[in-house]
Every structure is written in C-alpha cells, then in structure tokens.
XYZ file of N, CA and C in Angstrom:
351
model
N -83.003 -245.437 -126.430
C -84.159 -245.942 -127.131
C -83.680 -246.715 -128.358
N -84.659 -247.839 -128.528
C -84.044 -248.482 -130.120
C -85.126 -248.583 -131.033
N -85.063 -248.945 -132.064
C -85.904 -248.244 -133.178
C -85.891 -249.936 -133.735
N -87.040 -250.726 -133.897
C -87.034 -252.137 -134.556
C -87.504 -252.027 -135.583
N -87.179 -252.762 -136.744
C -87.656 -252.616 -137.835
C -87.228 -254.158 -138.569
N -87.771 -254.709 -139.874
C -88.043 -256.113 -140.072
C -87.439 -255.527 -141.753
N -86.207 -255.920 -142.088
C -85.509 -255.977 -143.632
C -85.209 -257.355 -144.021
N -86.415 -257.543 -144.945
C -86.190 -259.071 -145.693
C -86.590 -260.269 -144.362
N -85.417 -260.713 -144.475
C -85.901 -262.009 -143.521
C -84.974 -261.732 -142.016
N -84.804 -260.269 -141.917
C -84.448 -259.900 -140.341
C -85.177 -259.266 -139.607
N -84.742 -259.850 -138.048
C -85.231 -258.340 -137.366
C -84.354 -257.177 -137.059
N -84.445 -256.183 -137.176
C -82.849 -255.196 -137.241
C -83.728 -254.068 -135.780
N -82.547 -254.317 -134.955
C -82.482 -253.074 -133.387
C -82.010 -252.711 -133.429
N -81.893 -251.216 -133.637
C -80.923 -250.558 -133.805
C -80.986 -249.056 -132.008
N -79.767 -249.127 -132.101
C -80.103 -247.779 -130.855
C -79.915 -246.672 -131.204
N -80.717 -246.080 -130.435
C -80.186 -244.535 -131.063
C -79.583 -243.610 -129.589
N -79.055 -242.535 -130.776
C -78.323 -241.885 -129.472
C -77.162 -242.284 -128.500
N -76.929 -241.574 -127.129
C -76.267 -242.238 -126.444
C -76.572 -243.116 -126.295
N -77.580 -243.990 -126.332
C -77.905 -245.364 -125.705
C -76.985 -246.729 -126.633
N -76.153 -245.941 -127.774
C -75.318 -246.934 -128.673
C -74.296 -246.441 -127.305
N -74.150 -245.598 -126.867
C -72.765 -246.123 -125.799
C -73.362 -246.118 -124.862
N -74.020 -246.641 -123.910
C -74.479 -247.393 -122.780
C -74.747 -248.334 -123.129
N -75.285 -249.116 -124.438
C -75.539 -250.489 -124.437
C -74.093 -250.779 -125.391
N -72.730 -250.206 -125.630
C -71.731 -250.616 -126.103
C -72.428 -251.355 -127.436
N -73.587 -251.062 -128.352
C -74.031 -251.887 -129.457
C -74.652 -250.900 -129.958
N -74.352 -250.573 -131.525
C -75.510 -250.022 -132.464
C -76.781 -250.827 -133.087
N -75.902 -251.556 -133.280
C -77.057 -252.311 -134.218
C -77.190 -253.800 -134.005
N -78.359 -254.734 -133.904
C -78.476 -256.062 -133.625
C -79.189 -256.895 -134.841
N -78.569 -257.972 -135.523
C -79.557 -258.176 -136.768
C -80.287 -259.607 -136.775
N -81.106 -260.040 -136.320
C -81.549 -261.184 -135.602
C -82.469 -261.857 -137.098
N -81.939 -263.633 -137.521
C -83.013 -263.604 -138.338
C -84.131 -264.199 -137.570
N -85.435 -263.529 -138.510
C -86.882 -263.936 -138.269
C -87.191 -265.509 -137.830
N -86.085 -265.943 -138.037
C -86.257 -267.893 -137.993
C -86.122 -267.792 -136.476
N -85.225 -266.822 -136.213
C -85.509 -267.335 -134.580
C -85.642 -266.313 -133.479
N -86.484 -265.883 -134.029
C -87.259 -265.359 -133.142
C -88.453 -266.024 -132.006
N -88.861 -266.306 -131.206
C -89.986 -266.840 -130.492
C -90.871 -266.079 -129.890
N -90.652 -265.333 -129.908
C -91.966 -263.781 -129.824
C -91.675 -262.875 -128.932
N -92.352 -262.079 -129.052
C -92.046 -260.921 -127.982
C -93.430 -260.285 -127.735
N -93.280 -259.527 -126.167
C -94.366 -258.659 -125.520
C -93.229 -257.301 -125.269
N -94.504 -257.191 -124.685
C -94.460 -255.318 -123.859
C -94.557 -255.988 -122.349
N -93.316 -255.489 -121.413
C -92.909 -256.260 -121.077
C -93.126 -254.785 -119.813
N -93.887 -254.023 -119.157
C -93.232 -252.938 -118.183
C -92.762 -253.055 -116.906
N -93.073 -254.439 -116.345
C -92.314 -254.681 -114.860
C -90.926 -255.695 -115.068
N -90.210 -255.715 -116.362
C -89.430 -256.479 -116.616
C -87.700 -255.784 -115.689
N -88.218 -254.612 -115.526
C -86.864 -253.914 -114.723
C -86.943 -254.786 -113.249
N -87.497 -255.095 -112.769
C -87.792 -255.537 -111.595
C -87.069 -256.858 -111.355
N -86.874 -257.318 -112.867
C -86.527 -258.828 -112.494
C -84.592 -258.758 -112.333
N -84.194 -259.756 -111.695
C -82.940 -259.564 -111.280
C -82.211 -259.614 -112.604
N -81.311 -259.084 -112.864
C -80.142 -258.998 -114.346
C -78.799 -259.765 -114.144
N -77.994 -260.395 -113.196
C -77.140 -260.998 -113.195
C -76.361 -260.228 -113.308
N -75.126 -260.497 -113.801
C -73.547 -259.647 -113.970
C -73.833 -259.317 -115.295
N -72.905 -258.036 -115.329
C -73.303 -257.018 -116.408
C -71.630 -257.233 -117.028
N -71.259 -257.497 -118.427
C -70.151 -257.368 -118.852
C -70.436 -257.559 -120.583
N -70.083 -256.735 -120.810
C -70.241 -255.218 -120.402
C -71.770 -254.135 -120.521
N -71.438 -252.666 -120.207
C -72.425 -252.300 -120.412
C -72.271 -251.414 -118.988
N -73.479 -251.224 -118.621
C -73.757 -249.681 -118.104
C -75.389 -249.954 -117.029
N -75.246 -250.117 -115.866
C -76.152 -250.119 -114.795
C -76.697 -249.302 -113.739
N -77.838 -247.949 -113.984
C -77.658 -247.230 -112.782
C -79.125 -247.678 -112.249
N -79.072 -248.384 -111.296
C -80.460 -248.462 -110.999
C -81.588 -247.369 -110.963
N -82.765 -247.569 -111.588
C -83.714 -246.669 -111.664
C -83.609 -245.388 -112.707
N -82.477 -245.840 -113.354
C -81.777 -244.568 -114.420
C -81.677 -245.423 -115.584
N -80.716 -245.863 -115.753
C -80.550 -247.277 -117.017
C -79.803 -248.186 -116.889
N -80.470 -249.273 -117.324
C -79.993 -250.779 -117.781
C -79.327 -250.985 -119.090
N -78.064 -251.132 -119.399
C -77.923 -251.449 -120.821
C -76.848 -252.414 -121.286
N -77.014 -252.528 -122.008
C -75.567 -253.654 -122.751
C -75.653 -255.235 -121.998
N -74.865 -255.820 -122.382
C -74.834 -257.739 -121.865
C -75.312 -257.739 -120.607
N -75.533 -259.066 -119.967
C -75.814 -259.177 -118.639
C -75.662 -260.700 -119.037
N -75.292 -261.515 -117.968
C -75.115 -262.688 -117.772
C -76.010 -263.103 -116.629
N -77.346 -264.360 -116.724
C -76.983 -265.207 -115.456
C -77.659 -266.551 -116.099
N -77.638 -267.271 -114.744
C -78.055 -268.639 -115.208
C -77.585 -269.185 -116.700
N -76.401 -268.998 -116.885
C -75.871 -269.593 -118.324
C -76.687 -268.532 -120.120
N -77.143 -267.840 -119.400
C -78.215 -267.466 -120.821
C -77.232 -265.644 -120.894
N -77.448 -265.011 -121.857
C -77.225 -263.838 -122.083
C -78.124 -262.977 -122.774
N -78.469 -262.096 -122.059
C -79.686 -261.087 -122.445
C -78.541 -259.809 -122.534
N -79.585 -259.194 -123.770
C -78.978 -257.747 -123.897
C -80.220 -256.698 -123.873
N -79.745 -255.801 -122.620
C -80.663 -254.603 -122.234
C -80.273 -253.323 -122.547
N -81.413 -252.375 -123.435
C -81.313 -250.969 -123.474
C -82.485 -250.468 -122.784
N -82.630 -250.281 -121.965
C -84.212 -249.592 -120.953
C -83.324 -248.146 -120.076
N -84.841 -247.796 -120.345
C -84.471 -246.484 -119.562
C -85.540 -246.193 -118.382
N -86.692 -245.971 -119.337
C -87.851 -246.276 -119.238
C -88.734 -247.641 -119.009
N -89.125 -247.890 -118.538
C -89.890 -249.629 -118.026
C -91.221 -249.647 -118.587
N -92.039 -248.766 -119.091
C -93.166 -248.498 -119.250
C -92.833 -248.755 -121.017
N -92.419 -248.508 -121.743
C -91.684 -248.887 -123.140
C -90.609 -249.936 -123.306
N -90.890 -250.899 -122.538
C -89.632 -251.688 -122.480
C -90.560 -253.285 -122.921
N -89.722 -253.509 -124.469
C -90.238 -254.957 -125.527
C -89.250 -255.818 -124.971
N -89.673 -257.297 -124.462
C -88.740 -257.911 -124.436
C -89.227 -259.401 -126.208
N -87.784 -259.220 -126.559
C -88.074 -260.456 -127.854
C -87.270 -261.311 -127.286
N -87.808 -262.284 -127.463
C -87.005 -263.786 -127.038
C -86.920 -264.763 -128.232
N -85.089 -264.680 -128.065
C -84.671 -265.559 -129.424
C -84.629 -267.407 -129.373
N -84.235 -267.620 -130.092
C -83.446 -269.224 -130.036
C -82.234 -269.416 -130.993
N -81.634 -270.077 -130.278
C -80.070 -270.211 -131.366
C -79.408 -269.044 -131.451
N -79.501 -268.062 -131.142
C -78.858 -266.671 -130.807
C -77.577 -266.513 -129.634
N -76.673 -265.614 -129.857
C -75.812 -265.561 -128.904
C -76.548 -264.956 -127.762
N -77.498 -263.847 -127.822
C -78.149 -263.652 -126.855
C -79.515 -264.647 -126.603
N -80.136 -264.856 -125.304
C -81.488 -265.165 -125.267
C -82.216 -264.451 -125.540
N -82.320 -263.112 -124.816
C -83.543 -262.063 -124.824
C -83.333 -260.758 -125.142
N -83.777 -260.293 -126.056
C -83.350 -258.677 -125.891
C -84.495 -257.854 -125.070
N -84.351 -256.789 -124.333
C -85.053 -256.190 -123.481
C -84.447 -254.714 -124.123
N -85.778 -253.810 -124.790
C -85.230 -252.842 -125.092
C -86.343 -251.691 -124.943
N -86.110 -250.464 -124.845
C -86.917 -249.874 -124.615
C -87.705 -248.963 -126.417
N -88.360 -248.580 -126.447
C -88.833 -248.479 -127.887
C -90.093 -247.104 -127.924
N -89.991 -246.771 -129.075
C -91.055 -245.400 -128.476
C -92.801 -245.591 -128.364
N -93.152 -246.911 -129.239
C -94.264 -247.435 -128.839
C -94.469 -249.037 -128.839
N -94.721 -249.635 -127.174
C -94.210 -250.910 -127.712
C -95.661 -251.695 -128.236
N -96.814 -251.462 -128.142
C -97.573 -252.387 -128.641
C -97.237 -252.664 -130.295
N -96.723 -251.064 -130.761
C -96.652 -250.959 -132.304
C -95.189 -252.023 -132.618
N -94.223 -252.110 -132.052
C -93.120 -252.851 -132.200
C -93.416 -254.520 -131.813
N -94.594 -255.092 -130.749
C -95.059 -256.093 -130.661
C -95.115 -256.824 -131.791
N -96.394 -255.740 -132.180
C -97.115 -255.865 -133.260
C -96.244 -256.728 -134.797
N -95.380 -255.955 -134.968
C -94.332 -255.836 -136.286
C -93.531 -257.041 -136.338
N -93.513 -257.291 -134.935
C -92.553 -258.717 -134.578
C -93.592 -259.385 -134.276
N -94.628 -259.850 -134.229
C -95.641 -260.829 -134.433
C -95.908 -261.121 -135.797
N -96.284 -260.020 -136.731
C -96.589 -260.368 -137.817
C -95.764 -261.009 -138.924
N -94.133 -260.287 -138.386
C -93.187 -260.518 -139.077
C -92.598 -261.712 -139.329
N -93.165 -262.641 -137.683
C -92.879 -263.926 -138.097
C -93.944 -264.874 -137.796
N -95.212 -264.415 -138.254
C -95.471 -265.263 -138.489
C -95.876 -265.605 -139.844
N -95.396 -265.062 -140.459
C -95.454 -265.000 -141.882
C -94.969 -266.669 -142.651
C-alpha cells in the first residue's frame, strides 16, 4: 500500500511495508507541475504491463516496481485492484504510477485539488 500526500509544490508516494521491497522503491517525489491527473482506476490490473525490470509479478497476488512497454515506463504497487489510483505524469522518468492506496476517491481527490491550484 502507498500513502500520497502533497509537501509544498510535490506529490510525495511513499510505500509502506513490504510493498517498499516488492516495488524495490520507498519513496517517489513527483512535482505538482507535472502531474496530469489521476483516477481510481479498479480494472487497471487487467490491462497488459509489459516487461517488468525490476520488481515483483504474481498474477492475481501483486504487481509492483518498473514495467516497461511501448517505450513509456510505469511504476506499479497494487495488490488490491479495487484501491488501485492511477496518476499520470509528464516529463517524468516514469509515465504512470499505478498504486494501490487505502482510500482512493480521498487520494483522487488531494491530487486534483493539489494541482489545480
């Protein structure tokens, strides 16, 4: 699970638990400039993930850490699909983060307001 939260002019993901070693990442610090929004995302497990390097894949168990395809790089912590935010960046080393969160309308929410400030 990751815990989002908005310090100054970031967005900060942080994981908790084992899920810092299945997604090989504690913490992600994205600024608010490029962000392009994010939903609640629950059939997003469904969609194909490309090659995983690195990171940790059990289908139907968890998705986590890099994934590569089509030239773009998304980083996944899901466990759960039903709590799973995807934010979509620009200018970022990643494109998308896909993470799972303990309530996602409330984490939507925080990253809507946060930039549109």
């Amino acid at each position: 699970m990751a815990v989002i939260s908005v310090r100054g002019q970031d967005l900060v993901v942080e994981m908790e638990g084992m899920d810092r070693l299945w997604a090989l990442k504690s913490k992600l610090t994205i600024p608010l400039a490029h962000i392009r929004g994010a939903t609640a995302d629950p059939g997003i497990l469904g969609e194909p993930k490309g090659v995983r390097a690195p990171g940790t894949h059990v289908p139907g168990v968890i998705t986590a850490g890099t994934f590569h395809q089509d030239g773009e790089k998304v980083f996944w912590a899901v466990r759960d699909a039903k709590k799973a935010v995807v934010v979509e960046l620009a200018d970022e080393r990643f494109t998308r983060l896909v993470v799972e969160v303990d309530d996602p309308r409330a984490a939507v929410a925080l990253v809507e307001q946060a930039t549109s400030r």
